[in-house]
mmCIF file with all atom_site columns, C-alpha atoms in Angstrom:
data_model
loop_
_atom_site.group_PDB
_atom_site.id
_atom_site.type_symbol
_atom_site.label_atom_id
_atom_site.label_alt_id
_atom_site.label_comp_id
_atom_site.label_asym_id
_atom_site.label_entity_id
_atom_site.label_seq_id
_atom_site.pdbx_PDB_ins_code
_atom_site.Cartn_x
_atom_site.Cartn_y
_atom_site.Cartn_z
_atom_site.occupancy
_atom_site.B_iso_or_equiv
_atom_site.pdbx_formal_charge
_atom_site.auth_seq_id
_atom_site.auth_comp_id
_atom_site.auth_asym_id
_atom_site.auth_atom_id
_atom_site.pdbx_PDB_model_num
ATOM 1   C CA . MET A 1 1   ? -5.208  13.021 24.949 1.00 0.00 ? 1   MET A CA 1
ATOM 2   C CA . GLU A 1 2   ? -1.833  14.084 25.355 1.00 0.00 ? 2   GLU A CA 1
ATOM 3   C CA . GLU A 1 3   ? -1.326  14.899 21.539 1.00 0.00 ? 3   GLU A CA 1
ATOM 4   C CA . LEU A 1 4   ? -4.533  17.474 22.071 1.00 0.00 ? 4   LEU A CA 1
ATOM 5   C CA . ALA A 1 5   ? -2.981  19.210 24.934 1.00 0.00 ? 5   ALA A CA 1
ATOM 6   C CA . PRO A 1 6   ? -0.254  21.284 22.763 1.00 0.00 ? 6   PRO A CA 1
ATOM 7   C CA . GLY A 1 7   ? -2.982  22.548 20.627 1.00 0.00 ? 7   GLY A CA 1
ATOM 8   C CA . VAL A 1 8   ? -5.380  23.726 23.443 1.00 0.00 ? 8   VAL A CA 1
ATOM 9   C CA . ILE A 1 9   ? -2.200  25.613 25.380 1.00 0.00 ? 9   ILE A CA 1
ATOM 10  C CA . ALA A 1 10  ? -1.300  26.907 21.769 1.00 0.00 ? 10  ALA A CA 1
ATOM 11  C CA . ILE A 1 11  ? -4.233  28.775 21.964 1.00 0.00 ? 11  ILE A CA 1
ATOM 12  C CA . LEU A 1 12  ? -4.536  29.708 25.430 1.00 0.00 ? 12  LEU A CA 1
ATOM 13  C CA . LYS A 1 13  ? -1.133  31.172 24.861 1.00 0.00 ? 13  LYS A CA 1
ATOM 14  C CA . LYS A 1 14  ? -2.597  34.178 22.861 1.00 0.00 ? 14  LYS A CA 1
ATOM 15  C CA . TYR A 1 15  ? -4.944  35.185 25.572 1.00 0.00 ? 15  TYR A CA 1
ATOM 16  C CA . VAL A 1 16  ? -2.407  34.441 28.434 1.00 0.00 ? 16  VAL A CA 1
ATOM 17  C CA . GLY A 1 17  ? -1.854  37.742 30.346 1.00 0.00 ? 17  GLY A CA 1
ATOM 18  C CA . ASP A 1 18  ? 2.123   36.767 31.559 1.00 0.00 ? 18  ASP A CA 1
ATOM 19  C CA . PRO A 1 19  ? 3.787   35.593 28.358 1.00 0.00 ? 19  PRO A CA 1
ATOM 20  C CA . SER A 1 20  ? 6.494   34.314 29.704 1.00 0.00 ? 20  SER A CA 1
ATOM 21  C CA . ALA A 1 21  ? 3.800   32.142 32.572 1.00 0.00 ? 21  ALA A CA 1
ATOM 22  C CA . PHE A 1 22  ? 4.435   28.346 32.474 1.00 0.00 ? 22  PHE A CA 1
ATOM 23  C CA . ILE A 1 23  ? 1.353   26.330 31.189 1.00 0.00 ? 23  ILE A CA 1
ATOM 24  C CA . GLY A 1 24  ? 0.838   23.024 32.488 1.00 0.00 ? 24  GLY A CA 1
ATOM 25  C CA . CYS A 1 25  ? -1.960  20.531 32.772 1.00 0.00 ? 25  CYS A CA 1
ATOM 26  C CA . ARG A 1 26  ? -2.573  21.192 35.963 1.00 0.00 ? 26  ARG A CA 1
ATOM 27  C CA . THR A 1 27  ? -2.806  25.024 35.622 1.00 0.00 ? 27  THR A CA 1
ATOM 28  C CA . SER A 1 28  ? -5.838  26.998 35.700 1.00 0.00 ? 28  SER A CA 1
ATOM 29  C CA . LEU A 1 29  ? -7.068  29.840 33.611 1.00 0.00 ? 29  LEU A CA 1
ATOM 30  C CA . THR A 1 30  ? -7.135  32.371 36.911 1.00 0.00 ? 30  THR A CA 1
ATOM 31  C CA . GLU A 1 31  ? -3.735  31.105 37.329 1.00 0.00 ? 31  GLU A CA 1
ATOM 32  C CA . LEU A 1 32  ? -2.739  32.481 33.553 1.00 0.00 ? 32  LEU A CA 1
ATOM 33  C CA . GLU A 1 33  ? -4.718  35.468 33.784 1.00 0.00 ? 33  GLU A CA 1
ATOM 34  C CA . ILE A 1 34  ? -7.040  35.206 31.350 1.00 0.00 ? 34  ILE A CA 1
ATOM 35  C CA . ASP A 1 35  ? -9.674  37.841 31.389 1.00 0.00 ? 35  ASP A CA 1
ATOM 36  C CA . HIS A 1 36  ? -13.029 35.921 31.667 1.00 0.00 ? 36  HIS A CA 1
ATOM 37  C CA . LEU A 1 37  ? -14.639 37.916 28.560 1.00 0.00 ? 37  LEU A CA 1
ATOM 38  C CA . ASP A 1 38  ? -11.700 36.229 26.902 1.00 0.00 ? 38  ASP A CA 1
ATOM 39  C CA . ILE A 1 39  ? -12.854 32.990 27.659 1.00 0.00 ? 39  ILE A CA 1
ATOM 40  C CA . PRO A 1 40  ? -15.107 33.116 24.477 1.00 0.00 ? 40  PRO A CA 1
ATOM 41  C CA . MET A 1 41  ? -12.366 33.989 22.295 1.00 0.00 ? 41  MET A CA 1
ATOM 42  C CA . VAL A 1 42  ? -10.597 30.769 23.538 1.00 0.00 ? 42  VAL A CA 1
ATOM 43  C CA . LEU A 1 43  ? -13.722 28.399 22.613 1.00 0.00 ? 43  LEU A CA 1
ATOM 44  C CA . LEU A 1 44  ? -14.204 30.294 19.291 1.00 0.00 ? 44  LEU A CA 1
ATOM 45  C CA . ASP A 1 45  ? -10.183 29.505 18.619 1.00 0.00 ? 45  ASP A CA 1
ATOM 46  C CA . ILE A 1 46  ? -10.761 25.765 19.769 1.00 0.00 ? 46  ILE A CA 1
ATOM 47  C CA . ALA A 1 47  ? -13.896 25.307 17.660 1.00 0.00 ? 47  ALA A CA 1
ATOM 48  C CA . ASP A 1 48  ? -11.748 26.567 14.174 1.00 0.00 ? 48  ASP A CA 1
ATOM 49  C CA . ARG A 1 49  ? -9.052  24.352 15.260 1.00 0.00 ? 49  ARG A CA 1
ATOM 50  C CA . PHE A 1 50  ? -10.717 21.385 16.237 1.00 0.00 ? 50  PHE A CA 1
ATOM 51  C CA . GLU A 1 51  ? -14.118 21.727 14.184 1.00 0.00 ? 51  GLU A CA 1
ATOM 52  C CA . ILE A 1 52  ? -16.250 20.914 17.359 1.00 0.00 ? 52  ILE A CA 1
ATOM 53  C CA . GLU A 1 53  ? -18.190 24.067 19.295 1.00 0.00 ? 53  GLU A CA 1
ATOM 54  C CA . ILE A 1 54  ? -18.039 23.793 23.569 1.00 0.00 ? 54  ILE A CA 1
ATOM 55  C CA . PRO A 1 55  ? -20.641 25.662 24.989 1.00 0.00 ? 55  PRO A CA 1
ATOM 56  C CA . ALA A 1 56  ? -19.403 28.362 27.179 1.00 0.00 ? 56  ALA A CA 1
ATOM 57  C CA . SER A 1 57  ? -20.841 27.303 29.967 1.00 0.00 ? 57  SER A CA 1
ATOM 58  C CA . GLU A 1 58  ? -18.894 23.792 30.194 1.00 0.00 ? 58  GLU A CA 1
ATOM 59  C CA . ILE A 1 59  ? -16.049 25.857 30.678 1.00 0.00 ? 59  ILE A CA 1
ATOM 60  C CA . GLY A 1 60  ? -15.570 28.183 33.611 1.00 0.00 ? 60  GLY A CA 1
ATOM 61  C CA . VAL A 1 61  ? -12.842 30.432 34.635 1.00 0.00 ? 61  VAL A CA 1
ATOM 62  C CA . SER A 1 62  ? -11.740 27.998 37.549 1.00 0.00 ? 62  SER A CA 1
ATOM 63  C CA . ALA A 1 63  ? -11.402 25.362 34.900 1.00 0.00 ? 63  ALA A CA 1
ATOM 64  C CA . THR A 1 64  ? -7.947  23.776 34.492 1.00 0.00 ? 64  THR A CA 1
ATOM 65  C CA . VAL A 1 65  ? -5.857  23.123 31.186 1.00 0.00 ? 65  VAL A CA 1
ATOM 66  C CA . SER A 1 66  ? -6.537  19.690 31.205 1.00 0.00 ? 66  SER A CA 1
ATOM 67  C CA . GLY A 1 67  ? -10.189 20.012 32.042 1.00 0.00 ? 67  GLY A CA 1
ATOM 68  C CA . LEU A 1 68  ? -10.229 22.056 28.798 1.00 0.00 ? 68  LEU A CA 1
ATOM 69  C CA . VAL A 1 69  ? -8.283  19.364 27.185 1.00 0.00 ? 69  VAL A CA 1
ATOM 70  C CA . GLY A 1 70  ? -10.966 16.924 28.404 1.00 0.00 ? 70  GLY A CA 1
ATOM 71  C CA . ALA A 1 71  ? -13.744 18.797 27.436 1.00 0.00 ? 71  ALA A CA 1
ATOM 72  C CA . VAL A 1 72  ? -11.973 19.138 24.184 1.00 0.00 ? 72  VAL A CA 1
ATOM 73  C CA . ALA A 1 73  ? -11.841 14.922 24.438 1.00 0.00 ? 73  ALA A CA 1
ATOM 74  C CA . SER A 1 74  ? -15.177 14.394 24.966 1.00 0.00 ? 74  SER A CA 1
ATOM 75  C CA . HIS A 1 75  ? -16.802 16.591 21.798 1.00 0.00 ? 75  HIS A CA 1
ATOM 76  C CA . LEU A 1 76  ? -14.126 15.388 19.560 1.00 0.00 ? 76  LEU A CA 1
ATOM 77  C CA . GLN A 1 77  ? -15.178 11.728 20.701 1.00 0.00 ? 77  GLN A CA 1
ATOM 78  C CA . VAL A 1 78  ? -18.860 12.461 20.094 1.00 0.00 ? 78  VAL A CA 1
ATOM 79  C CA . LYS A 1 79  ? -18.200 14.544 16.679 1.00 0.00 ? 79  LYS A CA 1
ATOM 80  C CA . ALA A 1 80  ? -16.397 10.569 15.861 1.00 0.00 ? 80  ALA A CA 1
ATOM 81  C CA . SER A 1 81  ? -19.132 8.471  16.873 1.00 0.00 ? 81  SER A CA 1
ATOM 82  C CA . PRO A 1 82  ? -21.001 7.014  14.364 1.00 0.00 ? 82  PRO A CA 1
ATOM 83  C CA . ARG A 1 83  ? -25.047 8.506  14.802 1.00 0.00 ? 83  ARG A CA 1
ATOM 84  C CA . ALA A 1 84  ? -27.808 5.928  14.971 1.00 0.00 ? 84  ALA A CA 1
ATOM 85  C CA . PRO A 1 85  ? -30.208 5.286  12.019 1.00 0.00 ? 85  PRO A CA 1
ATOM 86  C CA . ARG A 1 86  ? -33.388 7.495  12.200 1.00 0.00 ? 86  ARG A CA 1
ATOM 87  C CA . THR A 1 87  ? -35.906 5.779  12.156 1.00 0.00 ? 87  THR A CA 1
ATOM 88  C CA . LEU A 1 88  ? -38.837 6.556  10.076 1.00 0.00 ? 88  LEU A CA 1
ATOM 89  C CA . ARG A 1 89  ? -42.423 6.871  11.680 1.00 0.00 ? 89  ARG A CA 1
ATOM 90  C CA . PRO A 1 90  ? -45.284 5.033  9.774  1.00 0.00 ? 90  PRO A CA 1
ATOM 91  C CA . LYS A 1 91  ? -47.250 7.375  7.172  1.00 0.00 ? 91  LYS A CA 1
ATOM 92  C CA . ARG A 1 92  ? -50.157 7.692  8.570  1.00 0.00 ? 92  ARG A CA 1
ATOM 93  C CA . SER A 1 93  ? -53.403 9.518  6.815  1.00 0.00 ? 93  SER A CA 1
ATOM 94  C CA . TRP A 1 94  ? -53.493 13.192 6.808  1.00 0.00 ? 94  TRP A CA 1
ATOM 95  C CA . VAL A 1 95  ? -57.256 12.679 8.342  1.00 0.00 ? 95  VAL A CA 1
ATOM 96  C CA . SER A 1 96  ? -57.366 13.156 11.735 1.00 0.00 ? 96  SER A CA 1
ATOM 97  C CA . THR A 1 97  ? -58.015 10.149 13.966 1.00 0.00 ? 97  THR A CA 1
ATOM 98  C CA . VAL A 1 98  ? -61.405 11.901 14.804 1.00 0.00 ? 98  VAL A CA 1
ATOM 99  C CA . ALA A 1 99  ? -62.307 12.099 11.259 1.00 0.00 ? 99  ALA A CA 1
ATOM 100 C CA . GLU A 1 100 ? -61.287 8.214  10.856 1.00 0.00 ? 100 GLU A CA 1
ATOM 101 C CA . ALA A 1 101 ? -63.260 7.192  13.297 1.00 0.00 ? 101 ALA A CA 1
ATOM 102 C CA . ARG A 1 102 ? -66.530 8.617  11.553 1.00 0.00 ? 102 ARG A CA 1
ATOM 103 C CA . HIS A 1 103 ? -66.012 6.071  8.337  1.00 0.00 ? 103 HIS A CA 1
#
């Protein structure tokens, strides 16, 4: 998670109201004066950088930088986890079960 923090902080720096503001892990997005309308743009930049999609509903204005980094980490983990193979359903006749019962 530590290697993700600098990337997320670099993205947040583009949207900070005060460019000289310190951005730490416990810093909230409201402290950074990031407009709530810029949150989708932050999430789009994160999607481009890390190749994941985080829904805006997961990130609120009161979220902290560490919460955002945690969301990125969890989405990356889900993306990296192997998916279970699909189980195929047995093929059935195209005839309805009622018509099969008549025969």
